[in-house]
Coordinates of C-alpha atoms and ligand atoms in Angstrom, one line a residue:
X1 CA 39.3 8.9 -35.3
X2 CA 38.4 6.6 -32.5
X3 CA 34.6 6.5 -31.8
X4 CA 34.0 6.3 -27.8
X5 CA 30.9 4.5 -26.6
X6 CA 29.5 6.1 -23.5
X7 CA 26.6 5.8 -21.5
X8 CA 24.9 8.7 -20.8
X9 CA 26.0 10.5 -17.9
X10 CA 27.1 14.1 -17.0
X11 CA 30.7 13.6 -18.4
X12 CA 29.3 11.9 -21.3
X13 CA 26.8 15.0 -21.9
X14 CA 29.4 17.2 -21.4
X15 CA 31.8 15.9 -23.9
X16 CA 28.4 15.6 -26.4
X17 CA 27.5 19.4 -25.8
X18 CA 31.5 20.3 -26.8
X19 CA 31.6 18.5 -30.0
X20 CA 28.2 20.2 -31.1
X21 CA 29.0 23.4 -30.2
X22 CA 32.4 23.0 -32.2
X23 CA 30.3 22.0 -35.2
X24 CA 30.5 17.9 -34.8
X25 CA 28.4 15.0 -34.8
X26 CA 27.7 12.9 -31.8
X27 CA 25.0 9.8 -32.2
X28 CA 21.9 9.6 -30.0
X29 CA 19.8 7.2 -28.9
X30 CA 16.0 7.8 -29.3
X31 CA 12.8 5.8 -28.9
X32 CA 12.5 4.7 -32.6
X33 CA 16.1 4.1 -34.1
X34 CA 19.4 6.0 -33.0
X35 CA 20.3 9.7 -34.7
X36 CA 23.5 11.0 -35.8
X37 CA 22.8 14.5 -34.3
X38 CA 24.6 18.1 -35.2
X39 CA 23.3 21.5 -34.6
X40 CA 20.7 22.6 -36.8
X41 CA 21.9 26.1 -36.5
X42 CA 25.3 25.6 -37.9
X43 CA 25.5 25.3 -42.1
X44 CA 28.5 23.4 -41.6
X45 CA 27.6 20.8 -39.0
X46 CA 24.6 19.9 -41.1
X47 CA 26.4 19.2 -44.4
X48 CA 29.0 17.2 -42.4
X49 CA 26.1 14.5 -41.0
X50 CA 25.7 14.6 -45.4
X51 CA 29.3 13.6 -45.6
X52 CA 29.8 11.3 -42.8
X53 CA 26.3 9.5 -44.3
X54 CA 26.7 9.6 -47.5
X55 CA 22.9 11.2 -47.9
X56 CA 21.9 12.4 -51.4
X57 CA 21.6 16.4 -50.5
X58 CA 18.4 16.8 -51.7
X59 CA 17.3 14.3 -48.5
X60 CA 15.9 16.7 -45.4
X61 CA 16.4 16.1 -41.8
X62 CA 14.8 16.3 -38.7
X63 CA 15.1 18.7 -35.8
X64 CA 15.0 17.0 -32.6
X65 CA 14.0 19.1 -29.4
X66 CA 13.4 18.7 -25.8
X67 CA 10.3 18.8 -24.6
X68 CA 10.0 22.6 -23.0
X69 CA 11.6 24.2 -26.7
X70 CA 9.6 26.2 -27.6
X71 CA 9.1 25.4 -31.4
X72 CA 7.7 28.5 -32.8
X73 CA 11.7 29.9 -32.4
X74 CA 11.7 27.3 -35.6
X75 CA 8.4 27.3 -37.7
X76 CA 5.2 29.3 -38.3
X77 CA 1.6 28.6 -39.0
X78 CA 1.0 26.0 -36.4
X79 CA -2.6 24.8 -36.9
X80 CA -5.2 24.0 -34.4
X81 CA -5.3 20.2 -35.3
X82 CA -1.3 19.9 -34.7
X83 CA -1.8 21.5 -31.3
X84 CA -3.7 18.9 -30.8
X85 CA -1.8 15.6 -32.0
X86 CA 1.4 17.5 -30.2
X87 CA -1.4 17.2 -27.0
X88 CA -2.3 13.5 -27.2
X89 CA 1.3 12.1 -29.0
X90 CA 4.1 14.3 -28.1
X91 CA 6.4 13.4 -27.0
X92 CA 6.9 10.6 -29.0
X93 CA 7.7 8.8 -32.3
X94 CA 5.7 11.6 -34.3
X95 CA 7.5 14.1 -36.7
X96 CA 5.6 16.8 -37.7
X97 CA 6.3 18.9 -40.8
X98 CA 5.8 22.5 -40.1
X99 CA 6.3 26.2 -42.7
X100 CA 10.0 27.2 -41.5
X101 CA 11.2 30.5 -40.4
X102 CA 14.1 30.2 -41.5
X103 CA 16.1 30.2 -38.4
X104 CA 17.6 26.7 -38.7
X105 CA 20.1 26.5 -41.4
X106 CA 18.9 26.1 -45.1
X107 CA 21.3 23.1 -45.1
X108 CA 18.5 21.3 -43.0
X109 CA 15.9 21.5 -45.5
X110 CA 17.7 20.9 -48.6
X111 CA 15.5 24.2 -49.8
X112 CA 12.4 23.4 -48.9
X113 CA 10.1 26.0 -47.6
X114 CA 8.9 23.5 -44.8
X115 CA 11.0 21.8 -41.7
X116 CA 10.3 18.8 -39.6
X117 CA 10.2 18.9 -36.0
X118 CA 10.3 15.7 -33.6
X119 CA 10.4 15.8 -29.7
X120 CA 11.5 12.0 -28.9
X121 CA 10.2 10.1 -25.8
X122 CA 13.4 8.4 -25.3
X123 CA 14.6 9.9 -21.7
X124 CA 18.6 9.9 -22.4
X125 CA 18.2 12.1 -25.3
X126 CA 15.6 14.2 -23.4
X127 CA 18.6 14.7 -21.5
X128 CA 21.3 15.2 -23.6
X129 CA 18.5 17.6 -25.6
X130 CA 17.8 19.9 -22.6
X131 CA 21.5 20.0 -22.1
X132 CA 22.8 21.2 -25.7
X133 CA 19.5 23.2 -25.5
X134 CA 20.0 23.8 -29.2
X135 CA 17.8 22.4 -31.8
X136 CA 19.5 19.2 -33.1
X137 CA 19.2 17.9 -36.6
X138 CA 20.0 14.3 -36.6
X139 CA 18.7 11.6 -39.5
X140 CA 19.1 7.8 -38.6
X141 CA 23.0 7.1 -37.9
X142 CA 23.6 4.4 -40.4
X143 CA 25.4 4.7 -43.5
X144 CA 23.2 6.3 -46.0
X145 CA 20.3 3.2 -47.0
X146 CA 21.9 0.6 -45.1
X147 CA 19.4 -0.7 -42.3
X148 CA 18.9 1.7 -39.3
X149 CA 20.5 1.0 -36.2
X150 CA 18.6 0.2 -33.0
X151 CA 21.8 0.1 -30.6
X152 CA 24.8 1.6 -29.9
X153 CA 26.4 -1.6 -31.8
X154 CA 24.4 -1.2 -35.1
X155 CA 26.1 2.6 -35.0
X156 CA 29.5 1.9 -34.4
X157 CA 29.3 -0.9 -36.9
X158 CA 28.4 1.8 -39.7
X159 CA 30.2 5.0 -38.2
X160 CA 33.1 3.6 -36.4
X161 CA 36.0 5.4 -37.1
X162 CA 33.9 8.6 -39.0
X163 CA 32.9 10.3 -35.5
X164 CA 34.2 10.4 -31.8
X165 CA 31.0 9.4 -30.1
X166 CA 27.8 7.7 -29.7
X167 CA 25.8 8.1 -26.6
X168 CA 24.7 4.7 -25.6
X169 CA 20.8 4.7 -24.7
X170 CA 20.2 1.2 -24.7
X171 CA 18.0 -1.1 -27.4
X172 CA 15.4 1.1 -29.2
X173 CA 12.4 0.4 -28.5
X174 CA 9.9 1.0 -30.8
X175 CA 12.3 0.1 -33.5
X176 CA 11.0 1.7 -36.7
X177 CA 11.5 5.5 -37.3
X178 CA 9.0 8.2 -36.5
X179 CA 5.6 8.8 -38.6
X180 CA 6.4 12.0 -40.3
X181 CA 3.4 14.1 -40.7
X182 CA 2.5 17.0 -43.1
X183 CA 0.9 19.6 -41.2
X184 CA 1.5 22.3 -43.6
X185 CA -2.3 21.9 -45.0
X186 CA -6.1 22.0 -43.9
X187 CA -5.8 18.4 -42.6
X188 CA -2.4 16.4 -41.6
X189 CA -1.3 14.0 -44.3
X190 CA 0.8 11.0 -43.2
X191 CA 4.3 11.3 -45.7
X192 CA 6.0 8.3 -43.9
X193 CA 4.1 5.5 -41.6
X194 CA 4.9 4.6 -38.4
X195 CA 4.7 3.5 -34.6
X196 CA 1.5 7.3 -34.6
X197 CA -0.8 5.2 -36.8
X198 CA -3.1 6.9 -39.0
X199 CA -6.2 5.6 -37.1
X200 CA -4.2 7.8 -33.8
X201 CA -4.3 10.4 -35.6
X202 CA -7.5 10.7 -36.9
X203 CA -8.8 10.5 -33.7
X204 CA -7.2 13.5 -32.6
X205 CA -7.0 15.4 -35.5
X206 CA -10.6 14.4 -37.0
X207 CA -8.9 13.7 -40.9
X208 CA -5.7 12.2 -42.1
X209 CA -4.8 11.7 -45.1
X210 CA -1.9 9.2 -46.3
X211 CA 0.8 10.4 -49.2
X212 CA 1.8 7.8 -51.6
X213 CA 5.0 8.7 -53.7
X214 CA 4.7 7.6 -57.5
X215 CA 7.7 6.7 -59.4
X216 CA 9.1 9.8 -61.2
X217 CA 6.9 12.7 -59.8
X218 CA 8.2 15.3 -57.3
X219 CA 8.2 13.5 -53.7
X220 CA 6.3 15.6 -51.2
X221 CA 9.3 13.8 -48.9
X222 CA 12.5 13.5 -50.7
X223 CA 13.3 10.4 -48.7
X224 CA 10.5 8.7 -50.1
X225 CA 12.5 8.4 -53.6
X226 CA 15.4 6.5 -52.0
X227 CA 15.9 2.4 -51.8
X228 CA 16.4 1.8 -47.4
X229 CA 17.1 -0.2 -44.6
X230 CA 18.6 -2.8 -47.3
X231 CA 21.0 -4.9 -45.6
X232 CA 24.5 -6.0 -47.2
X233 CA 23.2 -9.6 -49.0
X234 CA 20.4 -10.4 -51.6
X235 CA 16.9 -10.1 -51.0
X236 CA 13.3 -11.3 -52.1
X237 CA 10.1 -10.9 -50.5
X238 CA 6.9 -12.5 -50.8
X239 CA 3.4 -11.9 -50.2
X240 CA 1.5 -14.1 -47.4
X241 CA -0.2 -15.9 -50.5
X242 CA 2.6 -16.6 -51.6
X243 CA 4.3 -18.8 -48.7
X244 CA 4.7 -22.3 -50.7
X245 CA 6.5 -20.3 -53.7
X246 CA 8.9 -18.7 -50.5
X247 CA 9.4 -22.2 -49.3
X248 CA 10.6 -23.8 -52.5
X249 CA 12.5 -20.9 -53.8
X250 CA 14.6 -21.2 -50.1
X251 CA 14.7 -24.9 -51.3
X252 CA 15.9 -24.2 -54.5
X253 CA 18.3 -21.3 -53.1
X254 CA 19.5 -24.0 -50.5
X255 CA 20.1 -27.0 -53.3
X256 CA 22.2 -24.5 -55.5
X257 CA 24.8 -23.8 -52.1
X258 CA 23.1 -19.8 -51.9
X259 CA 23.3 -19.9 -47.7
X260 CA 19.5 -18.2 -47.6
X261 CA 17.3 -17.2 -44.7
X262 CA 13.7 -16.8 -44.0
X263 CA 12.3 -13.5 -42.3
X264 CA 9.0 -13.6 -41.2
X265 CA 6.7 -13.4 -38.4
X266 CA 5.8 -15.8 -35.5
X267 CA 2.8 -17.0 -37.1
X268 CA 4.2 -18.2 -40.6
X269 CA 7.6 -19.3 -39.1
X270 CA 5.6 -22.1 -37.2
X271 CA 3.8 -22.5 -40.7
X272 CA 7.3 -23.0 -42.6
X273 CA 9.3 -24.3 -39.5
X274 CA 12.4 -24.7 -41.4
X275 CA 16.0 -24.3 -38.8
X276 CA 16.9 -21.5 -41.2
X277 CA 14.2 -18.4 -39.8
X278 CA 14.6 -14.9 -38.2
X279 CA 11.4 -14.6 -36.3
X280 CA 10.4 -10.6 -36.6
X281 CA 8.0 -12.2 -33.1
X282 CA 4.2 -12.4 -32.7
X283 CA 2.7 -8.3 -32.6
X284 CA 3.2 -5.7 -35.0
X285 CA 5.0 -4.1 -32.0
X286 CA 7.5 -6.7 -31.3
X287 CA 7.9 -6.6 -35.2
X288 CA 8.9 -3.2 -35.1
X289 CA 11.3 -3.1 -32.8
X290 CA 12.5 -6.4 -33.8
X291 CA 13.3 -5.3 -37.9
X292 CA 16.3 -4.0 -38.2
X293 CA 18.1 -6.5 -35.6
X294 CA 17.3 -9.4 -37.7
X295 CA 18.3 -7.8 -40.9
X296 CA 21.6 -6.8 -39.8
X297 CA 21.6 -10.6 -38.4
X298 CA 20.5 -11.9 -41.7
X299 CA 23.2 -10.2 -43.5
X300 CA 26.1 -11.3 -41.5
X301 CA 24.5 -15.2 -41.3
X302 CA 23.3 -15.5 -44.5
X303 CA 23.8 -14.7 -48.7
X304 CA 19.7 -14.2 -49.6
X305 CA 17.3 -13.2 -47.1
X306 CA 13.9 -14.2 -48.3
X307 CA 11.2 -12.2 -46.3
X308 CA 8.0 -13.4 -46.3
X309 CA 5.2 -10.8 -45.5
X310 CA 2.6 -10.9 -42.4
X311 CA -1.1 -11.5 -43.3
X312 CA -2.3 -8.1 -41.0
X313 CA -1.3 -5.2 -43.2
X314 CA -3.1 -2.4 -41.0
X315 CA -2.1 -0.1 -37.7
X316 CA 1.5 -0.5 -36.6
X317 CA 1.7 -3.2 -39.5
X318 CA 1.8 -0.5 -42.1
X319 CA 5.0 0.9 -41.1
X320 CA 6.6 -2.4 -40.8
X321 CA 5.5 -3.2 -43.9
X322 CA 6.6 -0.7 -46.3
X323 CA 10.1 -0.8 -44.2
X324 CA 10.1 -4.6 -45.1
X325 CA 9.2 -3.8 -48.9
X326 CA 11.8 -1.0 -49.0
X327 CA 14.4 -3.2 -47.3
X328 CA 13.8 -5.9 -49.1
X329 CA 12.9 -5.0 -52.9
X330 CA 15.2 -6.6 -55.3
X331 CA 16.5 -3.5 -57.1
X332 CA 19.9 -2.8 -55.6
Ligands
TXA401 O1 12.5 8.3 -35.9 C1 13.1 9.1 -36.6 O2 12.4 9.9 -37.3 C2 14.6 9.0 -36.7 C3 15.2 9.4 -35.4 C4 16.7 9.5 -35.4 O3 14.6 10.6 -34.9 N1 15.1 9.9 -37.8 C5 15.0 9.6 -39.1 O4 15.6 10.5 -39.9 O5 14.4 8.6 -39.5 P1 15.8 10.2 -41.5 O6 16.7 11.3 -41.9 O7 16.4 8.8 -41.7 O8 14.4 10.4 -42.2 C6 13.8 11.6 -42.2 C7 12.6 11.6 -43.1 C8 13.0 11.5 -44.6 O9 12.1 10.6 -45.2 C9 12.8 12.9 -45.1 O10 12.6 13.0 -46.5 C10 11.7 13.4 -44.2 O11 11.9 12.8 -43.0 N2 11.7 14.9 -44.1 C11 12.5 15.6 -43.3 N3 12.3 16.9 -43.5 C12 11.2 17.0 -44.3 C13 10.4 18.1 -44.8 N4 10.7 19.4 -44.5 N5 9.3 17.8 -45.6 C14 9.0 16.5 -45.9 N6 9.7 15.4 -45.4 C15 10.8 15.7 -44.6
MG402 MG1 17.1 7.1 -42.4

């Protein structure tokens, strides 16, 4: 199959809206990491972004809307607090987790009583949204736990040849996926971090509460189970204490003929300033939206990356973080 890369105009929309309506994928760009989109009503379109991925089935997706859907076609028991965050953060990189009604297809859900609705800022999907106007389920469009892709190149690296277009938005942005939020209880509970910080939230919604997933029970997100965003090369990662250690393993890497790189903010890079560095930049916002670029540098430049955390852990830098831990643990 050849995969066409197309900006987003009204031939390109057109030629989106025919292969969704005849049950196919199309990737889109959005404001946090590009989706591999299919209709969310169609069993068969769904377990084909499962295929084309290679996503354990027991991983939900997201349903992506434009902003004037009206989302109760999809899910029930909207509290007063979600009205709320939707208020202040939609659209935006904020997924919220909603009872189902059963109208999108089981497939999305993997069985799960609950579905996750996100209305992306991003104004080229908007658009390609409001013209489908169907609800679209689309995970990241990267081969299942390789690093997500934040341009139309980082897709067609992964899917070229498995589907016949991607929509070409530009860069990405905010560069990390959405928070995904639990709204299904008395108060929202934060299941993945993200660019809607917990301290955004509370503000709004009064309470929020954070999940952490424990080896072996029952995640409350499926996705929280599975190694991510790991590029194709070794990895290690250190703690900011823990810099001198980082420097003389790269030494000792270097001395034995491993062709390793260090990944690490602004701040410690000037610390370290060794030739061999991908700067992640100097905010927790540029860090964001600089990840995933620099890993899939670092794994075409280099045999080990060696990541080396930032010293701020809170606010943005919590979602940065646990996508640098997951990327970059040492269990492959
Ligand atoms: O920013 C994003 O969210 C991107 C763009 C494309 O929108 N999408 C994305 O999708 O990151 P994906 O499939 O890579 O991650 C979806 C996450 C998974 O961790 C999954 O377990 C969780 O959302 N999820 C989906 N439906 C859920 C549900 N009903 N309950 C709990 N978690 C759910
Ligand atoms: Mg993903």
């Amino acid at each position: 199959m050849i995969t066409k890369v197309l900006k987003i105009d009204i031939n390109s929309l057109q030629l989106a809206r025919n292969i969704i309506l005849s049950g196919g994928a199309v990737a889109i760009p959005t404001e946090t990491v590009y989706g591999l989109g299919a209709n969310a009503y169609d069993t068969g379109a769904v377990e084909n972004i499962f295929a084309i991925k290679g996503r354990p089935n027991d991983n939900p997706l997201i349903v992506h809307v434009h902003r004037g859907f009206d989302i109760s076609e999809l899910v029930t028991d909207i509290p007063d607090y979600a009205v709320k965050l939707a208020d202040a953060y939609l659209p935006g990189p904020l997924t919220m987790v909603y009872r189902s009604k059963g109208t999108v297809s089981p497939a999305v859900s993997c069985g799960l009583s609950t579905v996750a609705i996100r209305i992306p800022s991003h104004e080229g999907v908007q658009k390609f949204l409001k013209y489908v106007n169907l609800p679209i389920a689309a995970p990241s469009a990267n081969i299942s736990k390789h690093v997500s892709p934040t341009s139309a190149g980082h897709v067609y690296a992964d899917l070229n040849g498995k589907i016949e277009l991607i929509l070409d938005g530009g860069v990405s942005a905010g560069g990390i996926e959405s928070t995904v939020l639990d709204c299904t209880g008395p108060e929202p509970v934060i299941l993945r971090t993200g660019l809607i910080t917990r301290e955004m939230i509370k503000k709004v919604a009064g309470a929020c509460g954070v999940y952490e997933y424990k080896d072996g029970e029952t995640a409350r997100s499926p996705g929280l189970k599975y190694k991510h965003y790991s590029p194709d090369c070794r990895t290690k990662l250190f703690k900011y204490e823990e810099i001198s250690d980082a420097m003389e393993y790269f030494t000792q890497r270097m001395r034995n003929g491993v062709k390793a790189v260090i990944l690490c903010d602004d701040h410690v890079a000037k610390m370290v300033g060794v030739n061999y560095v991908l700067n992640l930049g100097k905010t927790p916002e540029d860090m964001a939206a600089n990840l995933y670029a620099r890993l899939r540098e670092g794994e075409k430049i280099a045999q080990e990356i060696i990541a080396i955390e930032p010293k701020n852990k809170s606010g943005v830098m919590a979602g940065v973080l646990n996508r640098l831990k997951k990327a970059c643990a040492e269990v492959k």
